[in-house]
Amino acid sequence: MTATLAGTDAPARPVSVARSFRFELVKLLAQWRIRLLVLACWIAPALFVAVVSQQSDLPVDTLFGRWMNATGWAGPLVMLGFAGTYALPLLTSVVAGDVFASEDRLGTWRHLLVAVRSPRRIFAAKALASLTVILVLVAGMAVSSAAGGILAVGSRPLAGLDGHQLTPGDAAGQVLLAWVCVLAPALALAAIGLLGSVAWGRSPMGLLLPVVVAIVLLLAQMLPLPVAVRLALPSYAFISWNGLFTSPAQLGPLLIGIGVSLVWAVVATALAYRLFLRRDFTSSGYDGSGRRTAAVAGLPLVGLVAVAAALFAVVTPATGSGIDQDKVQASLATAFAHLYRLQTRELHRPDVTEAQLAATAACTKGGGLIAAEGPGNDWRCVVSWHLPGVEATGQAIYQLDVTSDGHYVADGDGPKEVNGYFQLHTPDGDQPNPLWQFDANVDLLSTSPKG
C-alpha cells in the first residue's frame, strides 16, 4: 500500500517529442483543408502540365515554358516557378501559419499543456508536424508535375539556359535537384509562418504573414537592386535554381541563396520559440501583444538582411546590378552557339562545333545613348559567327529583354532564315526554330569576361 501511494505521488513525466509529433501530425491531417491541399498537390500539377503541354499556345513568358511540348522535363520546371511565386507562400500560410493559432481559436491550450506538460515539446512537435506536411505537399507538386510531363510528352532532352542539351537522365537529375533547392526558402517561409502564428495568436495577421512577406520579397526582387541586397533576401533561392541549367552550373548565387534561406529559417524559428515560451496561455482571447511583438519578431529579420547585404558587398566580386555589357555578350554568344548546333541537327545539315563557330556578340543598350548595363528591354545585340569553309561572316540581330535577376529573353530580329519564326520537322514532331526566341541567364556574381 505504501509503495502504491509513493508511486502515485511521483511527478508525471512530460510526453515524448515523438509521441507529441505523431499526435500533432494526426491533428493536421484530420483537417479537411489539409487533406484537400494534399490531394491538390499530388493531382493538379500532373493535369495542368499534361493539358498545357498539348497546347499550341505555350506559357512562353515562364522559364522553360516554351519547351513544354518538346520535353516532359520542362513541365516540372514551369510548375517550380509557379510554386515559388504563388503556391508555396499560400501553403506555408495555411499549414505553418495556423498550427499555433488554431489552438487559440479553439481555446485548447490548457488541455494540451496538461496532457504534454512541456511547452518546449509542444513547440517542437508542432513545428516538426507542420514541416512534415509542407514536405509532403512540395514532394507532391514535384512528382505530379514530372509524371504529367513524362506521360504527356515523353522523356526527351532539355535545352538549358545556355542552349546546351541535357540528356533525359541529366535533365531528370537537375529537375530533382532544383526542387530540393527550393526547400530552403520554403523552410524560411514556414518559419515565418510559425512566428506569425505564435506572435499574433488568433489574429488573422499571423495566418497571412508568410504571404505578405512573400509578396514584399517578390516586389523587391523585381526592383533593380544591387547584387549584395538581392542575395541577402531569403526568396532569392526561388530564382537562383535556374543556375543549375547552365554549363558550367552557376552555383555561387544558388548556394548563397540556400544559405541565406536556412539562416532565416533558424532565426525565425528561434524567435517563434522564444515568444512561445513567454506567452500567456491563460487568456482565451490572446491575439498578440501589438507593437512590441511586431518589433521583437520583425527587427531581427530586417537586421539580418542588412548584415547579409553588407557582408556580400565585401566578399562578392560583382558590383551594382551585376548585369553589364561583357556578361550579356558572353552569355548570348554561348547560348547562340549551342542552339545553332541544335538547329543544324534539326535541319539535317553537317554538324559544326561551338569552337568552329567562334560566335561573338556586340550589344548596346538604349540605342547606344546610355551605358550598356543593368536590366531593361532596350538591349540590342548583333551575333557574329563563322562556318568552316565559308569566308563570309554570318550575323544575326537580337532584341533582349533583361530582367533584374539576370534572366533574359532573346527575340530574333533577322535574318529570317536564321532567327525568324518557322517550323522544323523533327522526329518528335514540328518545333519552332530554336534560334527564334530563347531564354538565357547572366551570372550576377561572375566577373566580366575579358578579351
Short mmCIF file of C-alpha atoms in Angstrom, two decimals:
data_model
loop_
_atom_site.label_atom_id
_atom_site.label_comp_id
_atom_site.label_asym_id
_atom_site.label_seq_id
_atom_site.Cartn_x
_atom_site.Cartn_y
_atom_site.Cartn_z
CA MET A 1 0.00 0.00 0.00
CA THR A 2 2.85 2.33 0.83
CA ALA A 3 4.53 1.57 -2.47
CA THR A 4 1.32 2.35 -4.33
CA LEU A 5 0.93 5.72 -2.65
CA ALA A 6 4.57 6.56 -3.32
CA GLY A 7 4.12 5.77 -6.97
CA THR A 8 1.01 7.93 -7.12
CA ASP A 9 2.85 10.90 -5.64
CA ALA A 10 5.70 10.68 -8.17
CA PRO A 11 5.75 13.65 -10.61
CA ALA A 12 4.27 12.93 -14.02
CA ARG A 13 6.82 12.86 -16.84
CA PRO A 14 6.27 15.01 -19.96
CA VAL A 15 5.11 13.24 -23.09
CA SER A 16 7.98 12.48 -25.50
CA VAL A 17 8.53 14.65 -28.57
CA ALA A 18 7.99 11.65 -30.87
CA ARG A 19 4.61 10.90 -29.36
CA SER A 20 3.61 14.56 -29.39
CA PHE A 21 4.75 14.81 -33.01
CA ARG A 22 2.52 11.91 -34.06
CA PHE A 23 -0.40 13.50 -32.23
CA GLU A 24 0.13 16.87 -33.92
CA LEU A 25 0.57 15.26 -37.32
CA VAL A 26 -2.72 13.38 -36.93
CA LYS A 27 -4.41 16.63 -35.91
CA LEU A 28 -3.12 18.39 -39.02
CA LEU A 29 -4.07 15.60 -41.40
CA ALA A 30 -7.53 15.40 -39.84
CA GLN A 31 -8.32 18.92 -41.07
CA TRP A 32 -10.31 18.91 -44.30
CA ARG A 33 -8.35 21.79 -45.83
CA ILE A 34 -5.03 19.99 -45.28
CA ARG A 35 -6.41 16.84 -46.89
CA LEU A 36 -7.67 18.90 -49.79
CA LEU A 37 -4.25 20.53 -50.22
CA VAL A 38 -2.52 17.14 -50.22
CA LEU A 39 -4.86 15.84 -52.93
CA ALA A 40 -4.48 19.03 -54.96
CA CYS A 41 -0.68 18.99 -54.79
CA TRP A 42 -0.47 15.34 -55.84
CA ILE A 43 -3.04 15.52 -58.66
CA ALA A 44 -3.48 19.06 -60.03
CA PRO A 45 0.12 19.62 -61.28
CA ALA A 46 0.01 16.48 -63.43
CA LEU A 47 -3.25 17.54 -65.02
CA PHE A 48 -2.02 21.09 -65.59
CA VAL A 49 1.27 20.04 -67.18
CA ALA A 50 -0.35 17.34 -69.33
CA VAL A 51 -3.00 19.70 -70.67
CA VAL A 52 -0.74 22.69 -71.29
CA SER A 53 1.93 20.54 -72.97
CA GLN A 54 -0.58 19.60 -75.67
CA GLN A 55 -1.49 23.20 -76.47
CA SER A 56 -0.06 25.27 -79.32
CA ASP A 57 -0.12 28.40 -77.15
CA LEU A 58 2.54 27.70 -74.51
CA PRO A 59 3.41 29.86 -71.47
CA VAL A 60 6.50 31.33 -73.16
CA ASP A 61 6.70 34.12 -70.58
CA THR A 62 7.58 31.46 -67.97
CA LEU A 63 11.04 29.95 -67.69
CA PHE A 64 11.18 26.73 -69.77
CA GLY A 65 7.56 27.24 -70.80
CA ARG A 66 8.45 27.34 -74.49
CA TRP A 67 9.87 23.79 -74.25
CA MET A 68 6.80 22.15 -72.68
CA ASN A 69 5.71 20.37 -75.87
CA ALA A 70 9.29 19.35 -76.68
CA THR A 71 10.21 17.51 -73.49
CA GLY A 72 8.41 16.29 -70.41
CA TRP A 73 11.11 17.73 -68.14
CA ALA A 74 10.09 21.32 -68.88
CA GLY A 75 6.73 20.91 -67.12
CA PRO A 76 8.05 20.41 -63.57
CA LEU A 77 10.30 23.47 -64.02
CA VAL A 78 7.34 25.59 -65.06
CA MET A 79 5.49 24.30 -62.02
CA LEU A 80 8.53 25.09 -59.88
CA GLY A 81 8.44 28.71 -60.97
CA PHE A 82 4.74 28.89 -60.16
CA ALA A 83 5.27 27.23 -56.79
CA GLY A 84 7.97 29.67 -55.72
CA THR A 85 5.87 32.69 -56.63
CA TYR A 86 2.38 31.66 -55.57
CA ALA A 87 1.85 28.13 -54.25
CA LEU A 88 4.47 27.80 -51.51
CA PRO A 89 3.64 31.10 -49.75
CA LEU A 90 -0.03 30.05 -49.64
CA LEU A 91 0.76 26.52 -48.49
CA THR A 92 3.06 27.66 -45.69
CA SER A 93 0.42 30.14 -44.56
CA VAL A 94 -2.29 27.50 -44.33
CA VAL A 95 -0.08 24.93 -42.61
CA ALA A 96 2.61 26.65 -40.52
CA GLY A 97 0.75 29.95 -40.16
CA ASP A 98 -2.18 28.23 -38.45
CA VAL A 99 -0.53 25.48 -36.42
CA PHE A 100 -0.43 27.52 -33.18
CA ALA A 101 -3.27 29.92 -33.92
CA SER A 102 -5.76 27.04 -34.20
CA GLU A 103 -5.27 26.27 -30.51
CA ASP A 104 -6.07 29.91 -29.67
CA ARG A 105 -9.26 29.83 -31.72
CA LEU A 106 -10.40 26.57 -30.14
CA GLY A 107 -9.25 27.51 -26.63
CA THR A 108 -7.41 24.20 -26.14
CA TRP A 109 -4.06 25.39 -24.82
CA ARG A 110 -4.82 24.43 -21.21
CA HIS A 111 -5.81 20.89 -22.19
CA LEU A 112 -2.72 20.50 -24.36
CA LEU A 113 -0.39 21.77 -21.67
CA VAL A 114 -1.90 19.43 -19.09
CA ALA A 115 -1.55 16.47 -21.49
CA VAL A 116 2.01 17.14 -22.71
CA ARG A 117 3.35 19.00 -19.63
CA SER A 118 6.12 20.75 -21.60
CA PRO A 119 5.73 23.90 -23.73
CA ARG A 120 9.11 23.18 -25.30
CA ARG A 121 7.99 19.77 -26.52
CA ILE A 122 4.71 21.19 -27.75
CA PHE A 123 6.59 23.73 -29.86
CA ALA A 124 8.95 21.09 -31.27
CA ALA A 125 6.09 18.72 -32.10
CA LYS A 126 4.02 21.38 -33.83
CA ALA A 127 7.00 22.71 -35.80
CA LEU A 128 8.01 19.21 -36.95
CA ALA A 129 4.44 18.28 -37.87
CA SER A 130 3.93 21.40 -39.99
CA LEU A 131 7.33 20.85 -41.64
CA THR A 132 6.39 17.25 -42.48
CA VAL A 133 3.13 18.30 -44.11
CA ILE A 134 4.88 21.01 -46.13
CA LEU A 135 7.45 18.49 -47.36
CA VAL A 136 4.63 16.15 -48.43
CA LEU A 137 2.98 18.99 -50.35
CA VAL A 138 6.20 20.03 -52.10
CA ALA A 139 7.04 16.42 -52.96
CA GLY A 140 3.55 16.03 -54.41
CA MET A 141 3.96 19.02 -56.71
CA ALA A 142 7.36 17.81 -57.91
CA VAL A 143 6.37 14.19 -58.53
CA SER A 144 2.98 15.04 -60.00
CA SER A 145 4.26 17.66 -62.46
CA ALA A 146 7.11 15.40 -63.59
CA ALA A 147 4.73 12.48 -64.10
CA GLY A 148 2.33 14.65 -66.08
CA GLY A 149 5.11 15.90 -68.36
CA ILE A 150 6.63 12.49 -68.98
CA LEU A 151 3.29 10.84 -69.69
CA ALA A 152 2.11 13.65 -71.98
CA VAL A 153 5.30 14.41 -73.91
CA GLY A 154 7.94 11.86 -73.01
CA SER A 155 11.42 11.87 -71.51
CA ARG A 156 13.41 13.83 -74.09
CA PRO A 157 16.50 16.07 -74.00
CA LEU A 158 16.06 19.53 -72.46
CA ALA A 159 17.73 22.72 -73.65
CA GLY A 160 19.48 24.50 -70.79
CA LEU A 161 19.59 28.23 -70.20
CA ASP A 162 22.81 28.50 -72.19
CA GLY A 163 21.44 26.41 -75.04
CA HIS A 164 23.35 23.22 -74.25
CA GLN A 165 21.39 19.98 -74.44
CA LEU A 166 20.79 17.92 -71.30
CA THR A 167 20.16 14.23 -71.82
CA PRO A 168 16.92 12.90 -70.29
CA GLY A 169 18.89 11.41 -67.40
CA ASP A 170 20.76 14.65 -66.71
CA ALA A 171 17.56 16.65 -67.03
CA ALA A 172 15.82 14.39 -64.50
CA GLY A 173 18.66 14.82 -62.02
CA GLN A 174 18.77 18.60 -62.40
CA VAL A 175 14.98 18.90 -62.08
CA LEU A 176 15.06 16.88 -58.86
CA LEU A 177 17.95 18.97 -57.52
CA ALA A 178 16.11 22.20 -58.37
CA TRP A 179 13.07 21.11 -56.37
CA VAL A 180 15.29 20.11 -53.45
CA CYS A 181 16.97 23.53 -53.54
CA VAL A 182 13.68 25.42 -53.16
CA LEU A 183 13.01 23.58 -49.92
CA ALA A 184 15.35 26.09 -48.25
CA PRO A 185 13.25 29.21 -49.00
CA ALA A 186 10.12 27.15 -48.31
CA LEU A 187 11.51 26.42 -44.83
CA ALA A 188 12.17 30.14 -44.37
CA LEU A 189 8.52 30.93 -45.19
CA ALA A 190 7.37 28.11 -42.93
CA ALA A 191 9.43 29.53 -40.06
CA ILE A 192 7.90 32.95 -40.70
CA GLY A 193 4.51 31.25 -40.56
CA LEU A 194 5.36 29.72 -37.18
CA LEU A 195 6.50 33.13 -35.96
CA GLY A 196 3.29 34.80 -37.10
CA SER A 197 1.13 32.06 -35.64
CA VAL A 198 2.83 32.41 -32.24
CA ALA A 199 3.12 36.18 -32.23
CA TRP A 200 -0.41 37.10 -33.30
CA GLY A 201 -2.38 34.19 -31.88
CA ARG A 202 -5.93 34.04 -33.20
CA SER A 203 -5.45 37.27 -35.18
CA PRO A 204 -5.62 36.67 -38.97
CA MET A 205 -2.38 38.62 -39.38
CA GLY A 206 -0.42 35.61 -38.23
CA LEU A 207 -2.02 33.43 -40.90
CA LEU A 208 -1.30 35.98 -43.63
CA LEU A 209 2.27 36.77 -42.62
CA PRO A 210 4.06 34.32 -45.00
CA VAL A 211 2.00 35.59 -47.93
CA VAL A 212 2.65 39.23 -47.05
CA VAL A 213 6.39 38.61 -46.65
CA ALA A 214 6.50 36.66 -49.93
CA ILE A 215 4.77 39.50 -51.80
CA VAL A 216 7.17 42.06 -50.36
CA LEU A 217 10.17 39.91 -51.31
CA LEU A 218 8.77 39.31 -54.81
CA LEU A 219 8.34 43.05 -55.38
CA ALA A 220 11.86 43.64 -54.06
CA GLN A 221 13.32 41.07 -56.47
CA MET A 222 11.68 42.92 -59.37
CA LEU A 223 13.49 46.14 -58.48
CA PRO A 224 16.97 46.97 -59.85
CA LEU A 225 18.62 46.25 -56.52
CA PRO A 226 22.38 45.91 -56.01
CA VAL A 227 23.55 42.31 -56.18
CA ALA A 228 24.50 42.29 -52.50
CA VAL A 229 20.99 43.27 -51.41
CA ARG A 230 19.36 40.79 -53.81
CA LEU A 231 21.45 37.92 -52.43
CA ALA A 232 20.53 38.89 -48.86
CA LEU A 233 16.82 38.23 -49.45
CA PRO A 234 15.57 34.77 -48.43
CA SER A 235 13.48 34.44 -51.57
CA TYR A 236 16.47 34.50 -53.94
CA ALA A 237 16.76 30.70 -53.93
CA PHE A 238 13.31 30.61 -55.56
CA ILE A 239 15.06 32.20 -58.57
CA SER A 240 18.68 31.08 -58.45
CA TRP A 241 17.90 27.40 -59.09
CA ASN A 242 17.96 28.25 -62.79
CA GLY A 243 21.76 28.35 -62.48
CA LEU A 244 21.66 24.54 -62.41
CA PHE A 245 20.71 24.56 -66.11
CA THR A 246 23.86 26.19 -67.47
CA SER A 247 27.23 24.63 -68.22
CA PRO A 248 29.14 25.08 -66.02
CA ALA A 249 26.43 25.47 -63.40
CA GLN A 250 26.11 28.89 -61.75
CA LEU A 251 26.39 27.55 -58.22
CA GLY A 252 27.55 30.70 -56.45
CA PRO A 253 24.21 32.55 -56.35
CA LEU A 254 22.34 29.30 -55.66
CA LEU A 255 24.45 28.28 -52.68
CA ILE A 256 24.29 31.78 -51.23
CA GLY A 257 20.52 31.85 -51.67
CA ILE A 258 20.14 28.49 -49.94
CA GLY A 259 22.40 29.58 -47.08
CA VAL A 260 20.51 32.83 -46.54
CA SER A 261 17.17 31.00 -46.56
CA LEU A 262 18.35 28.47 -43.99
CA VAL A 263 19.68 31.23 -41.72
CA TRP A 264 16.29 32.96 -41.96
CA ALA A 265 14.57 29.67 -41.10
CA VAL A 266 16.73 29.20 -37.99
CA VAL A 267 16.39 32.81 -36.80
CA ALA A 268 12.61 32.98 -37.36
CA THR A 269 12.11 29.63 -35.64
CA ALA A 270 14.23 30.75 -32.68
CA LEU A 271 12.19 33.96 -32.38
CA ALA A 272 8.96 31.96 -32.52
CA TYR A 273 10.29 29.59 -29.84
CA ARG A 274 11.24 32.47 -27.56
CA LEU A 275 7.86 34.16 -27.93
CA PHE A 276 6.04 30.87 -27.40
CA LEU A 277 7.75 30.17 -24.09
CA ARG A 278 7.00 33.69 -22.86
CA ARG A 279 3.38 34.00 -24.00
CA ASP A 280 0.28 33.98 -21.82
CA PHE A 281 -1.62 30.68 -22.12
CA THR A 282 -4.33 31.68 -19.64
CA SER A 283 -6.06 34.17 -21.94
CA SER A 284 -8.55 32.59 -24.33
CA GLY A 285 -8.63 35.74 -26.45
CA TYR A 286 -4.87 36.11 -26.96
CA ASP A 287 -4.12 37.89 -30.23
CA GLY A 288 -0.52 39.00 -29.78
CA SER A 289 0.96 41.90 -27.91
CA GLY A 290 0.79 44.62 -30.52
CA ARG A 291 3.77 46.74 -31.42
CA ARG A 292 6.13 45.03 -29.02
CA THR A 293 5.51 41.65 -30.64
CA ALA A 294 5.98 43.10 -34.11
CA ALA A 295 9.26 44.70 -33.04
CA VAL A 296 10.60 41.54 -31.39
CA ALA A 297 9.61 39.43 -34.40
CA GLY A 298 10.46 41.81 -37.23
CA LEU A 299 13.52 43.84 -36.29
CA PRO A 300 15.94 40.87 -36.05
CA LEU A 301 14.93 39.73 -39.56
CA VAL A 302 15.35 43.22 -41.01
CA GLY A 303 18.72 43.44 -39.30
CA LEU A 304 19.64 40.08 -40.80
CA VAL A 305 19.06 41.45 -44.31
CA ALA A 306 21.22 44.50 -43.57
CA VAL A 307 24.09 42.44 -42.14
CA ALA A 308 23.98 39.93 -45.00
CA ALA A 309 23.90 42.69 -47.63
CA ALA A 310 26.91 44.40 -46.05
CA LEU A 311 28.77 41.09 -45.93
CA PHE A 312 28.04 40.20 -49.56
CA ALA A 313 29.05 43.68 -50.70
CA VAL A 314 32.52 42.97 -49.31
CA VAL A 315 33.06 39.31 -50.22
CA THR A 316 31.38 39.01 -53.65
CA PRO A 317 33.12 40.19 -56.85
CA ALA A 318 30.06 41.70 -58.54
CA THR A 319 29.03 45.32 -58.12
CA GLY A 320 25.90 47.27 -58.95
CA SER A 321 23.19 45.23 -60.61
CA GLY A 322 25.64 42.53 -61.72
CA ILE A 323 24.49 42.96 -65.33
CA ASP A 324 26.95 44.58 -67.72
CA GLN A 325 27.79 44.57 -71.40
CA ASP A 326 30.56 41.97 -71.31
CA LYS A 327 28.44 39.47 -69.36
CA VAL A 328 25.44 39.86 -71.67
CA GLN A 329 27.59 39.49 -74.77
CA ALA A 330 29.34 36.36 -73.49
CA SER A 331 26.07 34.78 -72.37
CA LEU A 332 24.29 35.48 -75.65
CA ALA A 333 27.18 34.22 -77.78
CA THR A 334 27.35 30.97 -75.80
CA ALA A 335 23.61 30.33 -75.99
CA PHE A 336 23.51 31.15 -79.69
CA ALA A 337 26.35 28.72 -80.47
CA HIS A 338 24.68 25.85 -78.59
CA LEU A 339 21.28 26.49 -80.19
CA TYR A 340 22.84 26.92 -83.65
CA ARG A 341 24.12 23.35 -83.36
CA LEU A 342 20.62 22.21 -82.37
CA GLN A 343 19.13 23.99 -85.37
CA THR A 344 21.78 22.43 -87.62
CA ARG A 345 20.88 18.92 -86.47
CA GLU A 346 17.16 19.53 -86.89
CA LEU A 347 17.76 20.85 -90.44
CA HIS A 348 19.93 17.78 -91.19
CA ARG A 349 22.95 19.89 -92.06
CA PRO A 350 26.59 18.94 -91.44
CA ASP A 351 27.43 19.31 -87.75
CA VAL A 352 29.64 22.13 -86.58
CA THR A 353 31.20 22.64 -83.16
CA GLU A 354 31.00 25.71 -80.94
CA ALA A 355 34.74 26.24 -81.36
CA GLN A 356 34.37 26.27 -85.16
CA LEU A 357 31.52 28.76 -84.96
CA ALA A 358 33.55 31.12 -82.74
CA ALA A 359 30.38 33.08 -82.04
CA THR A 360 30.67 36.58 -80.59
CA ALA A 361 28.12 39.23 -79.72
CA ALA A 362 28.17 43.02 -79.72
CA CYS A 363 25.44 44.61 -77.59
CA THR A 364 24.23 48.13 -76.92
CA LYS A 365 21.52 49.48 -74.68
CA GLY A 366 19.11 52.31 -75.40
CA GLY A 367 20.41 52.73 -78.92
CA GLY A 368 23.90 53.33 -77.60
CA LEU A 369 22.80 56.52 -75.83
CA ILE A 370 23.09 55.11 -72.32
CA ALA A 371 25.55 52.87 -70.52
CA ALA A 372 25.23 49.21 -71.50
CA GLU A 373 24.49 47.86 -68.06
CA GLY A 374 21.56 46.92 -65.87
CA PRO A 375 18.16 45.40 -66.69
CA GLY A 376 15.85 46.66 -69.43
CA ASN A 377 14.06 45.71 -72.64
CA ASP A 378 16.18 48.03 -74.78
CA TRP A 379 19.19 45.79 -75.32
CA ARG A 380 20.12 45.21 -78.98
CA CYS A 381 22.76 42.68 -79.95
CA VAL A 382 24.43 41.54 -83.15
CA VAL A 383 25.77 37.97 -83.08
CA SER A 384 28.56 37.03 -85.48
CA TRP A 385 29.84 33.55 -86.32
CA HIS A 386 31.91 31.65 -88.89
CA LEU A 387 31.24 28.39 -90.71
CA PRO A 388 34.07 26.09 -91.82
CA GLY A 389 34.97 26.67 -95.45
CA VAL A 390 32.91 29.87 -95.70
CA GLU A 391 34.74 33.18 -95.84
CA ALA A 392 31.74 35.40 -95.15
CA THR A 393 30.83 36.12 -91.53
CA GLY A 394 27.29 35.29 -90.53
CA GLN A 395 25.35 37.85 -88.49
CA ALA A 396 22.01 37.87 -86.71
CA ILE A 397 20.25 40.56 -84.70
CA TYR A 398 18.51 40.03 -81.37
CA GLN A 399 16.41 42.24 -79.14
CA LEU A 400 16.92 41.38 -75.48
CA ASP A 401 14.61 41.91 -72.52
CA VAL A 402 16.84 41.55 -69.46
CA THR A 403 15.20 41.33 -66.03
CA SER A 404 16.78 42.43 -62.78
CA ASP A 405 17.61 38.86 -61.72
CA GLY A 406 19.80 38.26 -64.79
CA HIS A 407 17.28 36.24 -66.83
CA TYR A 408 16.61 37.48 -70.35
CA VAL A 409 14.60 36.59 -73.44
CA ALA A 410 16.36 36.91 -76.79
CA ASP A 411 13.97 37.69 -79.66
CA GLY A 412 15.28 37.11 -83.17
CA ASP A 413 15.15 40.17 -85.44
CA GLY A 414 16.62 38.81 -88.64
CA PRO A 415 17.72 37.49 -90.95
CA LYS A 416 14.59 35.38 -91.14
CA GLU A 417 16.32 32.25 -92.40
CA VAL A 418 18.49 32.24 -89.26
CA ASN A 419 16.40 33.51 -86.35
CA GLY A 420 12.98 34.09 -87.85
CA TYR A 421 9.90 32.07 -86.99
CA PHE A 422 9.46 28.82 -88.91
CA GLN A 423 8.66 25.24 -88.04
CA LEU A 424 11.27 22.49 -88.08
CA HIS A 425 10.29 18.89 -88.72
CA THR A 426 11.85 16.73 -86.00
CA PRO A 427 11.39 13.04 -85.14
CA ASP A 428 9.30 14.17 -82.14
CA GLY A 429 7.06 16.47 -84.19
CA ASP A 430 7.16 20.02 -85.51
CA GLN A 431 9.01 22.51 -83.30
CA PRO A 432 9.69 26.26 -83.65
CA ASN A 433 13.11 27.38 -84.80
CA PRO A 434 15.25 27.22 -81.62
CA LEU A 435 17.08 30.41 -82.63
CA TRP A 436 13.85 32.42 -82.95
CA GLN A 437 13.24 33.09 -79.27
CA PHE A 438 15.08 31.62 -76.30
CA ASP A 439 15.71 32.16 -72.59
CA ALA A 440 19.18 32.62 -71.15
CA ASN A 441 20.80 33.80 -67.98
CA VAL A 442 23.54 36.15 -66.79
CA ASP A 443 25.55 35.09 -63.75
CA LEU A 444 25.26 38.10 -61.44
CA LEU A 445 28.29 37.04 -59.38
CA SER A 446 30.77 36.31 -62.15
CA THR A 447 33.36 38.87 -63.12
CA SER A 448 33.10 40.36 -66.59
CA PRO A 449 34.97 38.26 -69.16
CA LYS A 450 37.89 39.98 -70.77
CA GLY A 451 39.16 39.72 -74.27
#
